[in-house]
C-alpha positions as YAML, in Angstrom:
chain: A
units: angstrom
residues:
- id: 1
  name: MET
  ca: [15.07, -19.24, 35.44]
- id: 2
  name: ASP
  ca: [13.00, -19.66, 32.22]
- id: 3
  name: HIS
  ca: [12.10, -16.58, 30.63]
- id: 4
  name: THR
  ca: [10.55, -17.98, 27.68]
- id: 5
  name: ALA
  ca: [7.19, -18.02, 29.30]
- id: 6
  name: HIS
  ca: [7.45, -14.21, 29.44]
- id: 7
  name: GLU
  ca: [8.20, -13.47, 25.92]
- id: 8
  name: PRO
  ca: [5.32, -12.75, 23.55]
- id: 9
  name: GLU
  ca: [4.42, -15.08, 20.98]
- id: 10
  name: LYS
  ca: [4.95, -14.11, 17.41]
- id: 11
  name: GLN
  ca: [2.71, -15.20, 14.44]
- id: 12
  name: HIS
  ca: [3.59, -13.69, 10.96]
- id: 13
  name: GLY
  ca: [5.89, -11.18, 12.46]
- id: 14
  name: VAL
  ca: [3.26, -9.77, 14.83]
- id: 15
  name: ARG
  ca: [3.88, -9.97, 18.56]
- id: 16
  name: ARG
  ca: [0.76, -10.65, 20.47]
- id: 17
  name: HIS
  ca: [1.32, -7.75, 22.88]
- id: 18
  name: GLY
  ca: [0.64, -5.13, 20.36]
- id: 19
  name: THR
  ca: [3.81, -4.55, 18.38]
- id: 20
  name: ALA
  ca: [4.82, -5.61, 14.84]
- id: 21
  name: SER
  ca: [8.23, -6.15, 13.54]
- id: 22
  name: TRP
  ca: [9.69, -3.67, 10.89]
- id: 23
  name: GLY
  ca: [10.18, -6.48, 8.46]
- id: 24
  name: THR
  ca: [6.57, -7.24, 8.51]
- id: 25
  name: ALA
  ca: [5.59, -3.61, 7.98]
- id: 26
  name: VAL
  ca: [8.00, -3.35, 5.05]
- id: 27
  name: LYS
  ca: [6.58, -6.44, 3.48]
- id: 28
  name: ALA
  ca: [3.06, -5.17, 3.95]
- id: 29
  name: THR
  ca: [4.04, -1.70, 2.56]
- id: 30
  name: LEU
  ca: [5.90, -3.32, -0.36]
- id: 31
  name: HIS
  ca: [2.67, -5.27, -1.17]
- id: 32
  name: CYS
  ca: [0.69, -2.15, -1.20]
- id: 33
  name: LEU
  ca: [3.20, -0.10, -3.05]
- id: 34
  name: THR
  ca: [3.21, -2.65, -5.83]
- id: 35
  name: GLY
  ca: [-0.44, -2.49, -6.55]
- id: 36
  name: CYS
  ca: [-0.52, 1.20, -5.98]
- id: 37
  name: ALA
  ca: [2.48, 1.69, -8.49]
- id: 38
  name: ILE
  ca: [0.94, -0.38, -11.21]
- id: 39
  name: GLY
  ca: [-2.48, 1.52, -11.00]
- id: 40
  name: GLU
  ca: [-0.87, 4.90, -10.42]
- id: 41
  name: ILE
  ca: [1.59, 4.56, -13.34]
- id: 42
  name: LEU
  ca: [-1.28, 3.12, -15.55]
- id: 43
  name: GLY
  ca: [-3.50, 5.95, -14.77]
- id: 44
  name: MET
  ca: [-0.65, 8.69, -15.29]
- id: 45
  name: VAL
  ca: [0.34, 7.16, -18.57]
- id: 46
  name: ILE
  ca: [-3.27, 6.92, -19.70]
- id: 47
  name: GLY
  ca: [-4.22, 10.52, -18.65]
- id: 48
  name: THR
  ca: [-0.92, 11.91, -20.13]
- id: 49
  name: ALA
  ca: [-1.22, 10.08, -23.44]
- id: 50
  name: ALA
  ca: [-4.70, 10.98, -24.05]
- id: 51
  name: GLY
  ca: [-3.73, 14.73, -23.07]
- id: 52
  name: TRP
  ca: [-6.11, 15.08, -20.13]
- id: 53
  name: GLY
  ca: [-5.78, 17.69, -17.56]
- id: 54
  name: ASN
  ca: [-4.20, 17.27, -14.32]
- id: 55
  name: VAL
  ca: [-7.29, 16.63, -12.23]
- id: 56
  name: PRO
  ca: [-8.87, 13.95, -14.61]
- id: 57
  name: THR
  ca: [-5.41, 12.18, -14.90]
- id: 58
  name: MET
  ca: [-5.00, 12.10, -10.90]
- id: 59
  name: VAL
  ca: [-8.48, 11.03, -10.29]
- id: 60
  name: VAL
  ca: [-7.79, 8.04, -12.89]
- id: 61
  name: ALA
  ca: [-4.56, 7.16, -11.35]
- id: 62
  name: ILE
  ca: [-5.83, 7.24, -7.79]
- id: 63
  name: ALA
  ca: [-8.79, 5.06, -8.66]
- id: 64
  name: LEU
  ca: [-6.67, 2.57, -10.47]
- id: 65
  name: ALA
  ca: [-4.12, 2.62, -7.56]
- id: 66
  name: PHE
  ca: [-6.93, 1.64, -5.22]
- id: 67
  name: LEU
  ca: [-8.23, -0.90, -7.85]
- id: 68
  name: PHE
  ca: [-4.81, -2.64, -8.29]
- id: 69
  name: GLY
  ca: [-3.91, -2.44, -4.48]
- id: 70
  name: TYR
  ca: [-7.31, -3.99, -3.32]
- id: 71
  name: SER
  ca: [-7.13, -6.66, -6.22]
- id: 72
  name: PHE
  ca: [-3.66, -7.99, -5.12]
- id: 73
  name: THR
  ca: [-4.98, -8.70, -1.50]
- id: 74
  name: LEU
  ca: [-8.36, -9.85, -3.04]
- id: 75
  name: TYR
  ca: [-6.50, -12.50, -5.09]
- id: 76
  name: ALA
  ca: [-4.51, -13.72, -2.11]
- id: 77
  name: VAL
  ca: [-7.38, -14.13, 0.26]
- id: 78
  name: LEU
  ca: [-9.49, -15.74, -2.40]
- id: 79
  name: ARG
  ca: [-6.79, -18.33, -2.94]
- id: 80
  name: ALA
  ca: [-6.77, -18.80, 0.94]
- id: 81
  name: GLY
  ca: [-10.44, -20.07, 0.51]
- id: 82
  name: LEU
  ca: [-12.62, -17.11, 1.52]
- id: 83
  name: ASP
  ca: [-15.72, -16.39, -0.25]
- id: 84
  name: LEU
  ca: [-15.94, -13.20, -2.42]
- id: 85
  name: LYS
  ca: [-17.87, -11.06, 0.05]
- id: 86
  name: ALA
  ca: [-15.64, -11.94, 2.96]
- id: 87
  name: ALA
  ca: [-12.52, -11.39, 0.74]
- id: 88
  name: ILE
  ca: [-13.75, -7.93, -0.03]
- id: 89
  name: ARG
  ca: [-14.13, -7.10, 3.50]
- id: 90
  name: VAL
  ca: [-10.71, -8.40, 4.28]
- id: 91
  name: ALA
  ca: [-9.14, -6.52, 1.42]
- id: 92
  name: LEU
  ca: [-10.93, -3.27, 2.38]
- id: 93
  name: ALA
  ca: [-9.93, -3.65, 6.15]
- id: 94
  name: ALA
  ca: [-6.35, -4.46, 5.15]
- id: 95
  name: ASP
  ca: [-5.48, -1.89, 2.46]
- id: 96
  name: THR
  ca: [-7.74, 1.20, 2.70]
- id: 97
  name: VAL
  ca: [-5.40, 3.08, 5.19]
- id: 98
  name: SER
  ca: [-2.16, 2.09, 3.60]
- id: 99
  name: ILE
  ca: [-3.34, 2.81, 0.20]
- id: 100
  name: ALA
  ca: [-4.82, 6.16, 1.18]
- id: 101
  name: VAL
  ca: [-1.66, 7.39, 2.98]
- id: 102
  name: MET
  ca: [0.52, 6.15, 0.03]
- id: 103
  name: GLU
  ca: [-1.69, 7.93, -2.42]
- id: 104
  name: LEU
  ca: [-1.91, 11.21, -0.53]
- id: 105
  name: VAL
  ca: [1.88, 11.46, -0.14]
- id: 106
  name: ASP
  ca: [2.70, 10.26, -3.66]
- id: 107
  name: ASN
  ca: [0.26, 12.61, -5.29]
- id: 108
  name: LEU
  ca: [1.37, 15.53, -2.98]
- id: 109
  name: ILE
  ca: [4.90, 14.87, -4.16]
- id: 110
  name: ILE
  ca: [3.88, 15.01, -7.76]
- id: 111
  name: ALA
  ca: [1.56, 17.94, -7.42]
- id: 112
  name: LEU
  ca: [4.19, 19.90, -5.75]
- id: 113
  name: THR
  ca: [7.14, 19.06, -8.10]
- id: 114
  name: PRO
  ca: [7.09, 22.20, -10.47]
- id: 115
  name: GLY
  ca: [6.35, 21.06, -13.85]
- id: 116
  name: ALA
  ca: [5.82, 17.24, -12.99]
- id: 117
  name: MET
  ca: [1.97, 17.42, -13.79]
- id: 118
  name: ASP
  ca: [2.66, 18.94, -17.31]
- id: 119
  name: ALA
  ca: [5.43, 16.79, -18.16]
- id: 120
  name: GLU
  ca: [5.28, 14.39, -21.05]
- id: 121
  name: LEU
  ca: [5.75, 10.55, -20.75]
- id: 122
  name: SER
  ca: [9.23, 10.88, -22.55]
- id: 123
  name: GLU
  ca: [10.51, 13.33, -20.03]
- id: 124
  name: GLY
  ca: [12.65, 12.48, -17.04]
- id: 125
  name: LEU
  ca: [10.71, 14.86, -14.85]
- id: 126
  name: PHE
  ca: [7.68, 12.88, -15.19]
- id: 127
  name: TRP
  ca: [9.29, 9.63, -13.96]
- id: 128
  name: TYR
  ca: [11.55, 11.29, -11.38]
- id: 129
  name: ALA
  ca: [8.63, 12.93, -9.80]
- id: 130
  name: LEU
  ca: [6.45, 9.67, -9.94]
- id: 131
  name: LEU
  ca: [9.16, 7.38, -8.68]
- id: 132
  name: GLY
  ca: [10.31, 9.84, -6.07]
- id: 133
  name: GLY
  ca: [6.79, 10.15, -4.77]
- id: 134
  name: PHE
  ca: [6.58, 6.32, -4.37]
- id: 135
  name: ALA
  ca: [9.94, 6.28, -2.41]
- id: 136
  name: VAL
  ca: [8.74, 9.00, -0.02]
- id: 137
  name: ALA
  ca: [5.24, 7.52, 0.32]
- id: 138
  name: PHE
  ca: [6.88, 4.04, 1.19]
- id: 139
  name: LEU
  ca: [9.08, 5.81, 3.96]
- id: 140
  name: ILE
  ca: [6.00, 7.42, 5.34]
- id: 141
  name: THR
  ca: [3.58, 4.51, 4.95]
- id: 142
  name: THR
  ca: [5.82, 1.91, 6.60]
- id: 143
  name: PRO
  ca: [5.53, 3.16, 10.08]
- id: 144
  name: VAL
  ca: [1.66, 3.61, 9.60]
- id: 145
  name: ASN
  ca: [1.53, -0.02, 8.57]
- id: 146
  name: LYS
  ca: [3.84, -1.12, 11.40]
- id: 147
  name: TRP
  ca: [1.48, 0.67, 13.95]
- id: 148
  name: MET
  ca: [-1.76, -0.82, 12.40]
- id: 149
  name: ILE
  ca: [-0.32, -4.35, 12.17]
- id: 150
  name: GLY
  ca: [0.63, -4.20, 15.87]
- id: 151
  name: ARG
  ca: [-2.95, -3.30, 16.76]
- id: 152
  name: GLY
  ca: [-4.35, -6.25, 14.69]
- id: 153
  name: LYS
  ca: [-5.34, -3.88, 11.74]
- id: 154
  name: GLY
  ca: [-4.32, -3.46, 8.30]
- id: 155
  name: HIS
  ca: [-2.40, -6.38, 6.97]
- id: 156
  name: ALA
  ca: [-2.70, -8.16, 10.14]
- id: 157
  name: VAL
  ca: [-6.15, -8.98, 8.87]
- id: 158
  name: VAL
  ca: [-4.72, -10.68, 5.92]
- id: 159
  name: HIS
  ca: [-2.21, -12.77, 7.87]
- id: 160
  name: ALA
  ca: [-5.02, -14.29, 9.79]
- id: 161
  name: HIS
  ca: [-5.99, -16.09, 6.56]
- id: 162
  name: HIS
  ca: [-2.59, -17.56, 5.49]
...
């Protein structure tokens, strides 16, 4: 008996019946983490080097994390041929939840690590808290992305344009 007719089709790691592979979720989360990390580190470095307080530093870091996270997706879908308005919609749909979860977790880790927000750029505590926050955020965001991609949301929206 031929069972291939009963197996769900896959496209870009997403099975048609509503599940996504862990590999696809990891790739989507790494994509998101890359943009978030660049923005977050840049914002923390700017705020710390400028001697800003914790709140303005975190606001700038979070804003830059969203900016860089969205820009990576925006660049990819613009190269795929979408016009700017459509590309912005795709980037917002693909990345908002992922970036928000990642930023919430990462900044919570930094804020809850004693002394991390007051550490200087030259101190290991600054970098350990920041990088540790990224690691924990990655572990929490990956299942969120898997769930979203399996339902045709998140980075599944981007895959439709590849």
